[in-house]
PDB file of C-alpha atoms and ligand atoms in Angstrom:
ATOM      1  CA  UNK A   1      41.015 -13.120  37.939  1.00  0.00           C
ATOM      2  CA  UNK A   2      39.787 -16.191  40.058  1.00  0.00           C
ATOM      3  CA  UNK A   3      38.126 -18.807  38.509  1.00  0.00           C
ATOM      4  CA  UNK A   4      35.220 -18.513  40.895  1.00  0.00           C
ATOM      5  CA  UNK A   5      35.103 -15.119  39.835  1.00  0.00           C
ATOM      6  CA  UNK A   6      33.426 -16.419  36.142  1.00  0.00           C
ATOM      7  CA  UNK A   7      29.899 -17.507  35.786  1.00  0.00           C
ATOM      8  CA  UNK A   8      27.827 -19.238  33.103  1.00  0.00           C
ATOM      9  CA  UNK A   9      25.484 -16.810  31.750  1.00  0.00           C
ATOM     10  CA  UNK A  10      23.508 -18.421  28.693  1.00  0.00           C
ATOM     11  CA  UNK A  11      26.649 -20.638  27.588  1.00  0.00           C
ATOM     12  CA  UNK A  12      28.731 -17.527  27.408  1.00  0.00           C
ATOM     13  CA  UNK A  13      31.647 -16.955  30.702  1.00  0.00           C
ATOM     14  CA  UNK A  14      30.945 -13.231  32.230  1.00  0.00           C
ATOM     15  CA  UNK A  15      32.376 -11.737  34.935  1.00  0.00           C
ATOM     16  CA  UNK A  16      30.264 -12.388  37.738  1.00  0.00           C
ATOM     17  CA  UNK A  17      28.183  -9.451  38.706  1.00  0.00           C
ATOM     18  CA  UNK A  18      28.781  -7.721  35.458  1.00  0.00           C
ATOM     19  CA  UNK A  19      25.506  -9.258  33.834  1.00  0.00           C
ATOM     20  CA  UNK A  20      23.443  -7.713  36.670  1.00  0.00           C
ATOM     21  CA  UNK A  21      22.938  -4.548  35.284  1.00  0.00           C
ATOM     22  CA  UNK A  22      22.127  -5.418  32.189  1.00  0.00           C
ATOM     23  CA  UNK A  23      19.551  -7.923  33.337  1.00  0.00           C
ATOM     24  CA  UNK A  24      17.956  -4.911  35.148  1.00  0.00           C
ATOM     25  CA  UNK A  25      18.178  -2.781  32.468  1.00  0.00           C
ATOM     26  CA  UNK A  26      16.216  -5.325  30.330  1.00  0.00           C
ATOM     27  CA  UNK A  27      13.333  -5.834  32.850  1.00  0.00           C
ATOM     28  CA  UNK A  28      13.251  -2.159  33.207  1.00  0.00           C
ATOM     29  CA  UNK A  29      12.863  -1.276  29.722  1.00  0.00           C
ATOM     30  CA  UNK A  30      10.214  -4.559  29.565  1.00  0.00           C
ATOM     31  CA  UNK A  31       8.235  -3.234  32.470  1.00  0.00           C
ATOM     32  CA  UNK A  32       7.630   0.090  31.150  1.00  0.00           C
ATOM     33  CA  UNK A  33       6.356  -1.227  27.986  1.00  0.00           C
ATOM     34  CA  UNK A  34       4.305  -3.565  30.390  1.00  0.00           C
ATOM     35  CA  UNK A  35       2.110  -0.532  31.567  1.00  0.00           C
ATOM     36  CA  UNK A  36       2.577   2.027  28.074  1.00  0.00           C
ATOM     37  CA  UNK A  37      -0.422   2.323  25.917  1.00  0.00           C
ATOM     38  CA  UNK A  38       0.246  -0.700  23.402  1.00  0.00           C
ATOM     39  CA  UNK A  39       0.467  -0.634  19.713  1.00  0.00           C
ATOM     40  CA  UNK A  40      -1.425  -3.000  19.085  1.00  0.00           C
ATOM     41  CA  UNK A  41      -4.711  -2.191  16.565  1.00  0.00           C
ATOM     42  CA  UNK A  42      -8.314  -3.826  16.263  1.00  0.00           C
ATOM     43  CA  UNK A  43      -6.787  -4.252  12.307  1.00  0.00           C
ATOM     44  CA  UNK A  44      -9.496  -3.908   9.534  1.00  0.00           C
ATOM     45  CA  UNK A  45     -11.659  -1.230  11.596  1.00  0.00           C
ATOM     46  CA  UNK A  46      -8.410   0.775  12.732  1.00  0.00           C
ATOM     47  CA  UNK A  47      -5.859   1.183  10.855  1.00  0.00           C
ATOM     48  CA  UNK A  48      -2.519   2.883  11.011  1.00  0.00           C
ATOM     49  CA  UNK A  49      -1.771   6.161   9.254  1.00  0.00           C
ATOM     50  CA  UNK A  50      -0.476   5.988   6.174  1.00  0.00           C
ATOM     51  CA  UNK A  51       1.598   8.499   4.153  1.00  0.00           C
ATOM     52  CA  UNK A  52       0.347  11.366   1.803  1.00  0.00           C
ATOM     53  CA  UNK A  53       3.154   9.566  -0.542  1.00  0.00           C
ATOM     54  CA  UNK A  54       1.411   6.215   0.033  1.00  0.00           C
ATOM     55  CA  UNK A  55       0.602   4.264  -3.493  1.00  0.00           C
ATOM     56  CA  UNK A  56      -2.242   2.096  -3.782  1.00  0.00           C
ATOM     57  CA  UNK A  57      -4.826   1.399  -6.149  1.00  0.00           C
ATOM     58  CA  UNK A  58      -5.296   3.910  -8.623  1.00  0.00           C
ATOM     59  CA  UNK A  59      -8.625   5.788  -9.405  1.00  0.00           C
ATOM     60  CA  UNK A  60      -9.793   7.402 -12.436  1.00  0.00           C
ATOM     61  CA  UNK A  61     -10.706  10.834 -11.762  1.00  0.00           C
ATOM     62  CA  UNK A  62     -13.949  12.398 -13.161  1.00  0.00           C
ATOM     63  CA  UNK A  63     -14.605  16.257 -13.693  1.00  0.00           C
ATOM     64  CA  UNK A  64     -17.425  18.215 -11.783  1.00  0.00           C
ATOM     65  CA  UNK A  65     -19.667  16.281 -14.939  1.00  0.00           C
ATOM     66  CA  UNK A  66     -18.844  13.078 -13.400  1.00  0.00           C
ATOM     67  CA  UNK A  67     -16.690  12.276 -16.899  1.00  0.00           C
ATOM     68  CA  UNK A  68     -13.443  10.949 -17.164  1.00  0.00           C
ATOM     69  CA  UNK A  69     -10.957  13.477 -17.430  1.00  0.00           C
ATOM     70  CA  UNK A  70      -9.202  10.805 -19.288  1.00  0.00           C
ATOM     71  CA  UNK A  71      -8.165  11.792 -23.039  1.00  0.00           C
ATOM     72  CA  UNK A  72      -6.932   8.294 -24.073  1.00  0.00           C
ATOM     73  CA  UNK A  73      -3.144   9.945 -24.999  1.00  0.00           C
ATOM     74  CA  UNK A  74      -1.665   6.487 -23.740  1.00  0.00           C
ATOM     75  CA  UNK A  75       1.009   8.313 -21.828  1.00  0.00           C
ATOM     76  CA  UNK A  76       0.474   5.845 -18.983  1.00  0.00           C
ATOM     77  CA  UNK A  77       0.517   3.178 -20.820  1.00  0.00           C
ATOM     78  CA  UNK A  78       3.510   3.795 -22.724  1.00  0.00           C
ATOM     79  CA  UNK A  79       5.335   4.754 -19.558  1.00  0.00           C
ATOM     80  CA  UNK A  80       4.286   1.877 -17.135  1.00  0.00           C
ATOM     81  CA  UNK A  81       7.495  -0.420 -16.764  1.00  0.00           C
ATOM     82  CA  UNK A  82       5.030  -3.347 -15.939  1.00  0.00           C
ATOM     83  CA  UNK A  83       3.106  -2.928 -19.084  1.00  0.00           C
ATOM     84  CA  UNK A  84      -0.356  -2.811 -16.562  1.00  0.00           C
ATOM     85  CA  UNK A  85      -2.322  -0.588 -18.648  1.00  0.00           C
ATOM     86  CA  UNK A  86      -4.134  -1.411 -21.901  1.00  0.00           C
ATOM     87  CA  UNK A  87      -6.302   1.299 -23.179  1.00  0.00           C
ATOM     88  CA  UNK A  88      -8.096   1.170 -26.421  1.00  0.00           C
ATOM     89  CA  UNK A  89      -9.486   5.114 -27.405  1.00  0.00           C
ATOM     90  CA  UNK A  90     -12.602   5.853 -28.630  1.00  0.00           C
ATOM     91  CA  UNK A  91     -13.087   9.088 -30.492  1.00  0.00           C
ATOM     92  CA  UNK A  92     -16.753  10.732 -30.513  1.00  0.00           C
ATOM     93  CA  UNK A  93     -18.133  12.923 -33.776  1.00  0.00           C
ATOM     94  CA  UNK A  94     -17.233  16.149 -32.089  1.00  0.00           C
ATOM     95  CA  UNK A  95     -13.124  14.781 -31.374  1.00  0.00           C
ATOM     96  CA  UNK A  96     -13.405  14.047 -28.385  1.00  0.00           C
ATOM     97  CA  UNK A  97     -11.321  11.309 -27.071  1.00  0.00           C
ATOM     98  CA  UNK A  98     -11.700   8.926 -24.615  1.00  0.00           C
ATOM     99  CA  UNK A  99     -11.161   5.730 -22.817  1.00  0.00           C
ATOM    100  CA  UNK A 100     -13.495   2.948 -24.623  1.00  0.00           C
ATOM    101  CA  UNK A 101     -11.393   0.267 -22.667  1.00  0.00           C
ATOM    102  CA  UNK A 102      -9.071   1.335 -19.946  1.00  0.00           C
ATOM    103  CA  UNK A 103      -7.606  -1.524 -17.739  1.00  0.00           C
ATOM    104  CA  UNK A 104      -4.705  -2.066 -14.931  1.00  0.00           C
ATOM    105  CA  UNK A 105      -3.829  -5.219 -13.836  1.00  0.00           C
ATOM    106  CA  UNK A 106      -3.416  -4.085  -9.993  1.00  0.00           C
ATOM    107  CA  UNK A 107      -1.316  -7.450  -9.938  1.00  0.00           C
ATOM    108  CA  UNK A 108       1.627  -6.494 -12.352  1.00  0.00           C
ATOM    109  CA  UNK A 109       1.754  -3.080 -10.955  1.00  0.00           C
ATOM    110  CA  UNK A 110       4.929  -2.103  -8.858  1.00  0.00           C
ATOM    111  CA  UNK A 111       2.715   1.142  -7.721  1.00  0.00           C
ATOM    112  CA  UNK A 112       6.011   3.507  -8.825  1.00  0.00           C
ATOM    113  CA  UNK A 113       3.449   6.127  -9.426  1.00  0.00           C
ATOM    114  CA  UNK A 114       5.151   6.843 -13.073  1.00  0.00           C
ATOM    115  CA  UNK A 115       1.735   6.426 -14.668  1.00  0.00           C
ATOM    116  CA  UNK A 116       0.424   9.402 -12.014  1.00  0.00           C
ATOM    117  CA  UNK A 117       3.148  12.037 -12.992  1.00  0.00           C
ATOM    118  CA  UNK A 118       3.240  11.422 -16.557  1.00  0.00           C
ATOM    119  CA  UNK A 119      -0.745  12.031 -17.103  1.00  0.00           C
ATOM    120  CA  UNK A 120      -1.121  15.578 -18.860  1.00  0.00           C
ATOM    121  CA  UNK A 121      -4.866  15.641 -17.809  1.00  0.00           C
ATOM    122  CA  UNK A 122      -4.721  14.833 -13.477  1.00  0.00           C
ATOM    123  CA  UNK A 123      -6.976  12.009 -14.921  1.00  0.00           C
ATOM    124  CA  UNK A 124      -5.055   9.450 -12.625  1.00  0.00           C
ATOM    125  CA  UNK A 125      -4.120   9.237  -9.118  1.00  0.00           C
ATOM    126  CA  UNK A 126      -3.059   6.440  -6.687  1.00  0.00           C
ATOM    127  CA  UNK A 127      -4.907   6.032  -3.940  1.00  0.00           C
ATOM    128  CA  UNK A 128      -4.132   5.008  -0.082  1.00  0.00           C
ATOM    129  CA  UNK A 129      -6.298   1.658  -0.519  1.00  0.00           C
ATOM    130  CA  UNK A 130      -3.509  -1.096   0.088  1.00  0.00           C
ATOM    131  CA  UNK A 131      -5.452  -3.854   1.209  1.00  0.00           C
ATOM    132  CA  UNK A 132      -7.953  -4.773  -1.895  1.00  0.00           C
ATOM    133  CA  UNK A 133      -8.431  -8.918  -1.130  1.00  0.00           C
ATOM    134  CA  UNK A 134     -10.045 -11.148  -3.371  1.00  0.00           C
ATOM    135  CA  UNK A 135     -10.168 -14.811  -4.473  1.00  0.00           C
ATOM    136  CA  UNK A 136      -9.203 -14.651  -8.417  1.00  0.00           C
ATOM    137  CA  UNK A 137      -6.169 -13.011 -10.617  1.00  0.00           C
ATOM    138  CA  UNK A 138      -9.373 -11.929 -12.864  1.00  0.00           C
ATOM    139  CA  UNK A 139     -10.531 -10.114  -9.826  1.00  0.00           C
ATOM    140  CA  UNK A 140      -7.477  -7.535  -9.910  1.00  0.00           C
ATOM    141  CA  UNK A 141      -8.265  -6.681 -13.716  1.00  0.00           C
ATOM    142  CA  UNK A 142      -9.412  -3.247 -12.753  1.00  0.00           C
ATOM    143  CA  UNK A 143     -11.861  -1.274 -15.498  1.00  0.00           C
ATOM    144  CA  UNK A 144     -13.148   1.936 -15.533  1.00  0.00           C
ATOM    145  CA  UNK A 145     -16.332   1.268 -13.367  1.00  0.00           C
ATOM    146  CA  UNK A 146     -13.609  -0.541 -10.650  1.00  0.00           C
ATOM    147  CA  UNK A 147     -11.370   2.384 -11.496  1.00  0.00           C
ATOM    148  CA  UNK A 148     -13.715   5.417 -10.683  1.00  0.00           C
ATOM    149  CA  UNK A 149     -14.063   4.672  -6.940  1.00  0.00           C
ATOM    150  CA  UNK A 150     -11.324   2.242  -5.468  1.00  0.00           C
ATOM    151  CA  UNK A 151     -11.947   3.070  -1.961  1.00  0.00           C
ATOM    152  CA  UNK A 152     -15.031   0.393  -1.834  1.00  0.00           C
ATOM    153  CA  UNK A 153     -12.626  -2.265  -2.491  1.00  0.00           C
ATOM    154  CA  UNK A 154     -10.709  -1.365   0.756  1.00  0.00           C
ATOM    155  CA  UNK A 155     -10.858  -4.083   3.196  1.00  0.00           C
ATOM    156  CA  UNK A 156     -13.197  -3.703   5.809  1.00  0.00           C
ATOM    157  CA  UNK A 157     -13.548  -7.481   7.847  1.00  0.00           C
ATOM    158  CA  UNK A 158     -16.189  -9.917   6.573  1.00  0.00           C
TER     159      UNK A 158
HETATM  160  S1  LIG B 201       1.977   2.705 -10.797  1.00  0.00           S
HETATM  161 FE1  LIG B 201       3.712   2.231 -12.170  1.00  0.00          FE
HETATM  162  S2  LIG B 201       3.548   0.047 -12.531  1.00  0.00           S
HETATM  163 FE2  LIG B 201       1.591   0.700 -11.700  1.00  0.00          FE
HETATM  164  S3  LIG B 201       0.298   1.115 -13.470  1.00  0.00           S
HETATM  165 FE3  LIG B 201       1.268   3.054 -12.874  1.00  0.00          FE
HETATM  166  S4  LIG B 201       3.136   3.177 -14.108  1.00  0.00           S
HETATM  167 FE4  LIG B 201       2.432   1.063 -14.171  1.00  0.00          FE
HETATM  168  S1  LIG B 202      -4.902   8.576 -17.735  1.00  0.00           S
HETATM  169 FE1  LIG B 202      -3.821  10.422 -18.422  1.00  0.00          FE
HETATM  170  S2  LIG B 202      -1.954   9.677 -19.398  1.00  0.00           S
HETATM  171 FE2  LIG B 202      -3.344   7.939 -19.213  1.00  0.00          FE
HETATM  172  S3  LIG B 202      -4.400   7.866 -21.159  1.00  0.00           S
HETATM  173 FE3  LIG B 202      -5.671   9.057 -19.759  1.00  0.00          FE
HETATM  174  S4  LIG B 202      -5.082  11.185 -20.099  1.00  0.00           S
HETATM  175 FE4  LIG B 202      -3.471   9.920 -21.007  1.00  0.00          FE
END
């Protein structure tokens, strides 16, 4: 090959004329994402899809009463590898047992979901919510009244 058959090409020697396609390849492929819808979203009012199997912050479920179907077993608790939950049960004159203090500390939570299968009762769920901001740690120490609805805390712009 002749030495005038080598050009520079970004500090690298190439053949000369075999960088051409690949340069027009490149605009190609960047001109047709020039004129494609783009991807871009108006982030907090639209946001992207997120999977049924997404795990956010969790939410205490009520029944059709509006009370917790929480029984205060401490099967979450025990189970959660972060140690997030701290429940203290409160048993009424009739036996009935439930939550006086149920807490999750949304900052030690790895969201692995464990706490979800192992309730006996459905009375926890994670939620899609993945963007709860705030200023303080103390802010993240969800109780039951934080617990029951979750979705307000989802970000929504200032
Ligand atoms: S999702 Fe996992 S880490 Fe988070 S509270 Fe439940 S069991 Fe614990
Ligand atoms: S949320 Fe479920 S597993 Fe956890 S204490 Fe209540 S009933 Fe038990």
């Amino acid at each position: 090959m002749e030495k005038s058959d080598i050009v520079n090409v970004s500090g690298r020697r190439v053949e000369k004329g075999r960088y051409v396609a690949p340069l027009l390849k490149g605009l190609a492929y960047t001109l047709k994402n020039f004129f494609s819808r783009p991807v871009t979203l108006q982030y907090p009012q639209e946001k992207t899809e997120r999977s049924k199997r997404w795990r956010g912050l969790h939410r205490l479920n009520v029944d059709e009463n509006g009370k917790l179907k929480c029984v205060a077993c401490g099967l979450c608790a025990r189970i959660c590898p972060s140690q997030a939950i701290t429940i203290i049960p409160y048993e009424d004159e009739g036996g009935t047992r439930y939550p006086k203090k149920f807490v999750i500390d949304e900052l030690r939570c790895i969201y692995c979901g464990f706490c979800q299968e192992a309730c006996p009762k459905g009375a926890i769920s994670l939620t899609q919510v993945y963007d709860y901001i705030d200023y303080h740690r103390s802010d993240f120490i969800f109780d039951i009244e934080k617990l029951k609805n979750p979705k307000q805390f989802e970000f929504k712009g200032k």
